[in-house]
Tab-separated table of C-alpha atoms in Angstrom:
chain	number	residue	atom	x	y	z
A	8	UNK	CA	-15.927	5.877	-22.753
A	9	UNK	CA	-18.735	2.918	-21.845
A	10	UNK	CA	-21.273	4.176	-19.941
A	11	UNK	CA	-21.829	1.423	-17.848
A	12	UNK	CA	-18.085	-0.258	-16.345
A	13	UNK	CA	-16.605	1.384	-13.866
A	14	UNK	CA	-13.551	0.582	-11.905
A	15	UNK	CA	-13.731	1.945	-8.259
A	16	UNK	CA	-10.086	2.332	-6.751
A	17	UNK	CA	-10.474	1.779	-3.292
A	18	UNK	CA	-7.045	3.636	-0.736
A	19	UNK	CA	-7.453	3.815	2.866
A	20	UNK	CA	-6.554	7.533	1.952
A	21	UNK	CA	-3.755	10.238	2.715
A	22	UNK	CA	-4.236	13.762	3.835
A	23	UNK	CA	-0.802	14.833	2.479
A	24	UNK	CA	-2.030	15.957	-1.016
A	25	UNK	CA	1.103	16.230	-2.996
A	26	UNK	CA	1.838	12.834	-2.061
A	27	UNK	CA	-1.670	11.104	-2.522
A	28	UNK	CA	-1.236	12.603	-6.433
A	29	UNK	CA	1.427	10.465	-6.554
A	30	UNK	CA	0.750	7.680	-5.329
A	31	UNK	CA	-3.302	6.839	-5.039
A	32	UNK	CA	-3.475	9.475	-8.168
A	33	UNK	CA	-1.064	7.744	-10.232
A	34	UNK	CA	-2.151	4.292	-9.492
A	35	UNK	CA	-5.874	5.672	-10.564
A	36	UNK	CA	-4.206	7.103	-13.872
A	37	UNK	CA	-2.311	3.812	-14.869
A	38	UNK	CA	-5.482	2.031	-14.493
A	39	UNK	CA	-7.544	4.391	-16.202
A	40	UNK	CA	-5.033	4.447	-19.661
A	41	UNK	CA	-4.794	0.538	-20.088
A	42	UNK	CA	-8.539	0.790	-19.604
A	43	UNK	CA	-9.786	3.636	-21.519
A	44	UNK	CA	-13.696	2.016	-21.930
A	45	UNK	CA	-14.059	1.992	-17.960
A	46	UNK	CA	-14.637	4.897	-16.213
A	47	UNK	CA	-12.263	5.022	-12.877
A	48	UNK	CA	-13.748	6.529	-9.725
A	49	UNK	CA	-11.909	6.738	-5.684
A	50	UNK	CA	-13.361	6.217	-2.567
A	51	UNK	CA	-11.354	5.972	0.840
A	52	UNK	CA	-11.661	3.717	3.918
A	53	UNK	CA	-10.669	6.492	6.400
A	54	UNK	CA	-13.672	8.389	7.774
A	55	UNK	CA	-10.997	10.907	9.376
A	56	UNK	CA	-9.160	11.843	6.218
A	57	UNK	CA	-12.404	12.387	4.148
A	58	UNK	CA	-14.052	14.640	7.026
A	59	UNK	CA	-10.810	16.302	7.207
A	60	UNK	CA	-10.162	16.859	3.379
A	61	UNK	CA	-13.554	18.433	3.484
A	62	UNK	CA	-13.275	20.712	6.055
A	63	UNK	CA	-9.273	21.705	5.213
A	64	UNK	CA	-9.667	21.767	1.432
A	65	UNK	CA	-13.092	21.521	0.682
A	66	UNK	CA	-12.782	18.633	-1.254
A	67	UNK	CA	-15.448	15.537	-1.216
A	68	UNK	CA	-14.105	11.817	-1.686
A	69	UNK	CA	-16.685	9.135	-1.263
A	70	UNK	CA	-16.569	6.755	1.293
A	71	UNK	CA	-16.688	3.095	0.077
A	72	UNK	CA	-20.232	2.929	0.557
A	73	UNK	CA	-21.289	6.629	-0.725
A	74	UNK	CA	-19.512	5.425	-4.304
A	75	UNK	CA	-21.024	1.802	-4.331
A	76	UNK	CA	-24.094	3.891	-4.114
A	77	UNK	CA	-23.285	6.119	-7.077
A	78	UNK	CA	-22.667	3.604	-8.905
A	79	UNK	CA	-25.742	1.826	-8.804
A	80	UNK	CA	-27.910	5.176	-9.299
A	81	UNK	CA	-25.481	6.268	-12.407
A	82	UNK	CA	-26.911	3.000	-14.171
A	83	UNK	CA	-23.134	1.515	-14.044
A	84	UNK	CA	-23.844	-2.696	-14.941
A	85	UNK	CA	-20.362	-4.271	-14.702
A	86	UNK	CA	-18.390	-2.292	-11.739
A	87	UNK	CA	-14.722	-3.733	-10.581
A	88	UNK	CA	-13.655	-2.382	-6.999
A	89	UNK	CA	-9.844	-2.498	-6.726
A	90	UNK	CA	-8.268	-1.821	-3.278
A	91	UNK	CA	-4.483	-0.515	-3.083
A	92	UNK	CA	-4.457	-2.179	0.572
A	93	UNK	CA	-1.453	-4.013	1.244
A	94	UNK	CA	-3.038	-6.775	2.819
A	95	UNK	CA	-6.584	-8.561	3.715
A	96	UNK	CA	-6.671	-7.101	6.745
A	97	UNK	CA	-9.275	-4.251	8.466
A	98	UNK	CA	-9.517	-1.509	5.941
A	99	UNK	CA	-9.767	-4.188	2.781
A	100	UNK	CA	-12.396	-6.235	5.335
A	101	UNK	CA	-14.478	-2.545	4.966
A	102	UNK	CA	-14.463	-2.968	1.668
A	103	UNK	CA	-15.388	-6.692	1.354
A	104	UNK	CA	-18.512	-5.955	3.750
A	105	UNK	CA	-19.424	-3.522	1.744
A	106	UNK	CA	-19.029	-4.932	-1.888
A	107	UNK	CA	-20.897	-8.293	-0.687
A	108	UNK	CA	-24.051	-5.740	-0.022
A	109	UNK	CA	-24.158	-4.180	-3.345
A	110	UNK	CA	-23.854	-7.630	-5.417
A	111	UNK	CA	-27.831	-7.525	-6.282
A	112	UNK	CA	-27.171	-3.928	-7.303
A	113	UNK	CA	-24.932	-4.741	-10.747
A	114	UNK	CA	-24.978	-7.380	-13.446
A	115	UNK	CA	-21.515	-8.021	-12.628
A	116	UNK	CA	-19.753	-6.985	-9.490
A	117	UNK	CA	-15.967	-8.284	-9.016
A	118	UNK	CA	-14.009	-7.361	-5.721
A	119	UNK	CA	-9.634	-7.541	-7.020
A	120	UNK	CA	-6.930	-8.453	-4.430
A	121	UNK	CA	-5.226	-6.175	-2.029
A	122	UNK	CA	-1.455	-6.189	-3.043
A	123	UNK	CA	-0.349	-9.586	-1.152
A	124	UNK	CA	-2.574	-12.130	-1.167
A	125	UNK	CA	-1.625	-15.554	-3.011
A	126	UNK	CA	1.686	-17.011	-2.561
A	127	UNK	CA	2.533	-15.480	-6.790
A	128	UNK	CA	1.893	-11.931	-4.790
A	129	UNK	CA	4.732	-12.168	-2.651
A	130	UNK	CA	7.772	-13.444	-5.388
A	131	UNK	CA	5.876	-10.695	-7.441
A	132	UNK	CA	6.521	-8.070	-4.179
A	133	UNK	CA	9.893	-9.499	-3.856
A	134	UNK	CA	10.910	-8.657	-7.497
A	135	UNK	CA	9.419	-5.078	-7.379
A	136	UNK	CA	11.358	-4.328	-4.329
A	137	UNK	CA	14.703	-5.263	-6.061
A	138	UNK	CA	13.835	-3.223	-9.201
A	139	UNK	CA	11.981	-0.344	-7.130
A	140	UNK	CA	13.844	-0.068	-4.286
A	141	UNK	CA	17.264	-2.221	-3.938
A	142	UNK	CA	18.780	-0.836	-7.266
A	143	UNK	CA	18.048	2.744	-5.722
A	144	UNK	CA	19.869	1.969	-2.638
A	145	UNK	CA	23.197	0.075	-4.533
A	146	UNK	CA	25.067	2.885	-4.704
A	147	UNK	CA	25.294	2.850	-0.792
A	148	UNK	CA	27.736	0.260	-0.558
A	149	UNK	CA	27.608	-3.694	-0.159
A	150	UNK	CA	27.163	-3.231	3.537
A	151	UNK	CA	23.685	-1.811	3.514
A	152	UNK	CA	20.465	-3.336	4.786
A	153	UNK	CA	17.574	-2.401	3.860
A	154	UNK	CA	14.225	-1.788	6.224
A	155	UNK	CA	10.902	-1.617	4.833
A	156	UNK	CA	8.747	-0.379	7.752
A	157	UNK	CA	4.839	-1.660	7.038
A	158	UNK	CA	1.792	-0.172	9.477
A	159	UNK	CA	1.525	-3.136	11.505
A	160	UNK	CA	-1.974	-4.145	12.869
A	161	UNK	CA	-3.520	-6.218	15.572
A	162	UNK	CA	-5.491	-7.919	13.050
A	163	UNK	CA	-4.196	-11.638	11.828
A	164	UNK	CA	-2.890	-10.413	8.531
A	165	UNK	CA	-0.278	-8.809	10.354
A	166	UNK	CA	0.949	-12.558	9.730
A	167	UNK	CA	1.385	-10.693	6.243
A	168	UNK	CA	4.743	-9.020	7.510
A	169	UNK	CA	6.703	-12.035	8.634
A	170	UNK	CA	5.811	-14.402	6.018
A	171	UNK	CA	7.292	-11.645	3.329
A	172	UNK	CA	10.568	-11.542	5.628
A	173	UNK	CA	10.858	-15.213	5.455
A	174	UNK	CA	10.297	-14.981	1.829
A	175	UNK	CA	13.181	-12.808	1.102
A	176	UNK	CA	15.678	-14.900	3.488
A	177	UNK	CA	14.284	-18.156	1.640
A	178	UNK	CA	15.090	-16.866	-1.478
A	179	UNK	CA	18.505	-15.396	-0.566
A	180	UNK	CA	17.594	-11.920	-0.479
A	181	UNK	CA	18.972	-11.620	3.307
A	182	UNK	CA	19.791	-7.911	3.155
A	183	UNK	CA	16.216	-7.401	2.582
A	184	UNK	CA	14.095	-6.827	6.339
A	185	UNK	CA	10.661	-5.877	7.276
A	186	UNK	CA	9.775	-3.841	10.296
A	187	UNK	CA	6.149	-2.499	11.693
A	188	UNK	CA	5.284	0.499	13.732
A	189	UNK	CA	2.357	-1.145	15.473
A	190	UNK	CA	2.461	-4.905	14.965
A	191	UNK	CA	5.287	-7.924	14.479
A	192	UNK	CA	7.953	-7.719	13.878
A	193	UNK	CA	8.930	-4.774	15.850
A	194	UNK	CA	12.013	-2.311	15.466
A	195	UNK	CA	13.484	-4.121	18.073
A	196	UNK	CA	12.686	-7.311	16.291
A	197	UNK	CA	14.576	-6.317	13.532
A	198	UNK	CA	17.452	-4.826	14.928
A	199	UNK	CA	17.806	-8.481	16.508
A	200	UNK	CA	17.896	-9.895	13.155
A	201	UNK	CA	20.375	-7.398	11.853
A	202	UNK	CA	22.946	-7.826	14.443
A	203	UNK	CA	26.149	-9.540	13.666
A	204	UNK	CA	25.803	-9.131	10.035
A	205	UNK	CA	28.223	-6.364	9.461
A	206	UNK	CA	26.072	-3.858	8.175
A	207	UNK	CA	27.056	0.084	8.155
A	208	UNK	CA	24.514	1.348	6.731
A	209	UNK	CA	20.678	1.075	6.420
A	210	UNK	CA	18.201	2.416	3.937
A	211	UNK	CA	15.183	3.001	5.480
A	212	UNK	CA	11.638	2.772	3.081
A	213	UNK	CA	7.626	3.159	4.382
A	214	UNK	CA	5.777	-0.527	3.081
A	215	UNK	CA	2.971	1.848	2.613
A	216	UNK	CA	1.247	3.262	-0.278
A	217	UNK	CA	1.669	6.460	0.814
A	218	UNK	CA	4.178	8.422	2.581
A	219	UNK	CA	2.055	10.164	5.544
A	220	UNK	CA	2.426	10.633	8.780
A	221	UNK	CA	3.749	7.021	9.665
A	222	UNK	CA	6.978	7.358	7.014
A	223	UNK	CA	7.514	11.146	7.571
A	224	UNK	CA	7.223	10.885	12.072
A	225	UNK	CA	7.864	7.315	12.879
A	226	UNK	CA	10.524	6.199	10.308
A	227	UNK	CA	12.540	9.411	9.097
A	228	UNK	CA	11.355	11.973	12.425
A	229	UNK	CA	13.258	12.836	14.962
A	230	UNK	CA	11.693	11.744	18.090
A	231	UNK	CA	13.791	9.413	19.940
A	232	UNK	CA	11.411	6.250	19.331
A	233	UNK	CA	11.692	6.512	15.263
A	234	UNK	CA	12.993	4.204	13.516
A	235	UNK	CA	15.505	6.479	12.093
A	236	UNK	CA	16.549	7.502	15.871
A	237	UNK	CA	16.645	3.416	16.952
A	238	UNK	CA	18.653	2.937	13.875
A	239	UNK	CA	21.196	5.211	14.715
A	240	UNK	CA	21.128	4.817	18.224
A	241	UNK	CA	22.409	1.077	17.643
A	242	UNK	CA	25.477	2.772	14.912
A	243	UNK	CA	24.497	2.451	11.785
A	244	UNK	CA	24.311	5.507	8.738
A	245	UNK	CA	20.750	5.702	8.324
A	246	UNK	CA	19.506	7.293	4.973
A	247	UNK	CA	15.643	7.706	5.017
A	248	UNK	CA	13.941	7.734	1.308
A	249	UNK	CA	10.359	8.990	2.144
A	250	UNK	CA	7.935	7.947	-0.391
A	251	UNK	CA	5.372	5.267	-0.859
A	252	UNK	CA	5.185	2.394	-2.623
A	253	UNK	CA	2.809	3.631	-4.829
A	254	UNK	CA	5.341	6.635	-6.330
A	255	UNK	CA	7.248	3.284	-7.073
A	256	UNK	CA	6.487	2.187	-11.167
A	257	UNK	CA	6.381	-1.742	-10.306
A	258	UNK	CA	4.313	-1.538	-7.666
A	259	UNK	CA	1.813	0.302	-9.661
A	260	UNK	CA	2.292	-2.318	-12.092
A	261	UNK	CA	0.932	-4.747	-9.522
A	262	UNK	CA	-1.992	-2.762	-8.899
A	263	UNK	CA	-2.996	-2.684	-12.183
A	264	UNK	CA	-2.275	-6.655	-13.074
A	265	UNK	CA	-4.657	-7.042	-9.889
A	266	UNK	CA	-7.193	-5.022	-11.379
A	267	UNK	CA	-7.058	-6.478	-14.827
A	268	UNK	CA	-7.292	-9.632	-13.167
A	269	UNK	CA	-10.687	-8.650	-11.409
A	270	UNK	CA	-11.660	-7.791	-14.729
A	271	UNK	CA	-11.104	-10.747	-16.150
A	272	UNK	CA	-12.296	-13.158	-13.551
């Protein structure tokens, strides 16, 4: 292995460990073997989940600036930062503040895209989530919709959300709807664009990396205000598949095609 590239893989970060192997782990790993010259290194944009990692399991994961800072000690010279955020918004703004101060630090310093970005991003989104996603959910009948339920944010980029739901009715994927726990479109929002369509059944998915607290309380939980709970509430058959998009092969494809383009450009 080179002793001076690195590829920093940047996650906002998961304290569910089984499921950040899967997901921020494997995405890390992919990158790693179509790159075997670079050495790959994390760092999270949650403050909370590293303290709390620390003090639960005793494990240390660099914040974005405490790796940027290893870096540059280790004697790395070309260093690629590649977040697994699914849009420019807060968290990937954390990391752009930070990579801008560290450009003097490297001979070459290249920040990669977050997973939807340019216009390509989202038919290449679109296409993943019929080969990751809608072929898992065929075999519940013609009459299903599917909900992918993103974070949601007060930030613009929550923009992010309804321009990929007008992507997929453009392009005649109308079964296809996106749904946010804090931000637009709502759960009420999309049960408004549901009705009338004859739907029986909905397969529910998190439009998150990971599958924490978000897909495991406020789309499969109990609680009356899930979105499993609204679902049903309104008659459909909900089924909830729990896992992030980054247990999902295509959408770790993306990640790495952004990296490799960061490497490249």
């Amino acid at each position: 292995m080179s002793n001076d590239k690195a590829i920093l893989v940047v996650s906002f970060g998961t304290s569910y460990n089984d499921n950040r192997a899967r997901t921020i782990g494997a995405i890390e790993e992919l990158i790693a073997y179509h790159h075997p010259d670079w050495e790959v290194r994390r760092a999270f944009t949650s403050r909370m989940i590293i303290r709390k990692l620390a003090e639960r399991d005793n494990e240390k994961i660099d914040y974005v600036t405490d790796a940027m800072e290893r870096l540059a000690n280790d004697g790395f010279k070309t260093v690629i930062v590649q977040p697994t955020h699914i849009m420019n918004g807060d968290e990937f703004e954390k990391v752009e503040s930070v990579v801008e101060q560290y450009k003097g630090r490297f001979e070459k310093l290249c920040l990669g895209k977050p997973l939807l970005t340019t216009d390509l991003d989202y038919d290449m989104v679109m296409d993943a989530v019929d080969e990751g996603i809608v072929k898992e959910s065929a075999n519940l009948g013609h009459r299903t919709a599917i909900v992918l339920m993103g974070h949601g944010s007060e930030h613009y980029a929550n923009a992010t959300y309804s321009q990929l739901q007008m992507k997929f009715i453009t392009s005649g994927r109308k079964d296809v709807y996106v749904t946010t726990v804090e931000g637009y479109p709502s759960f009420e929002d999309t049960l408004k664009l549901m009705e009338g369509k004859g739907y029986t059944d909905v397969a529910l998915y998190p439009f998150m990396l990971v599958a924490g607290d978000h897909a495991n309380n406020d789309m499969a939980g109990d609680d009356e205000d899930s979105l499993k709970k609204i679902m049903e509430a309104a008659g459909y058959n909900v089924h909830c598949f729990v896992k992030g998009l980054g247990e999902i092969q295509p959408f770790q494809n993306l990640f790495l095609a952004h990296a490799d383009q960061a490497i490249d450009g």
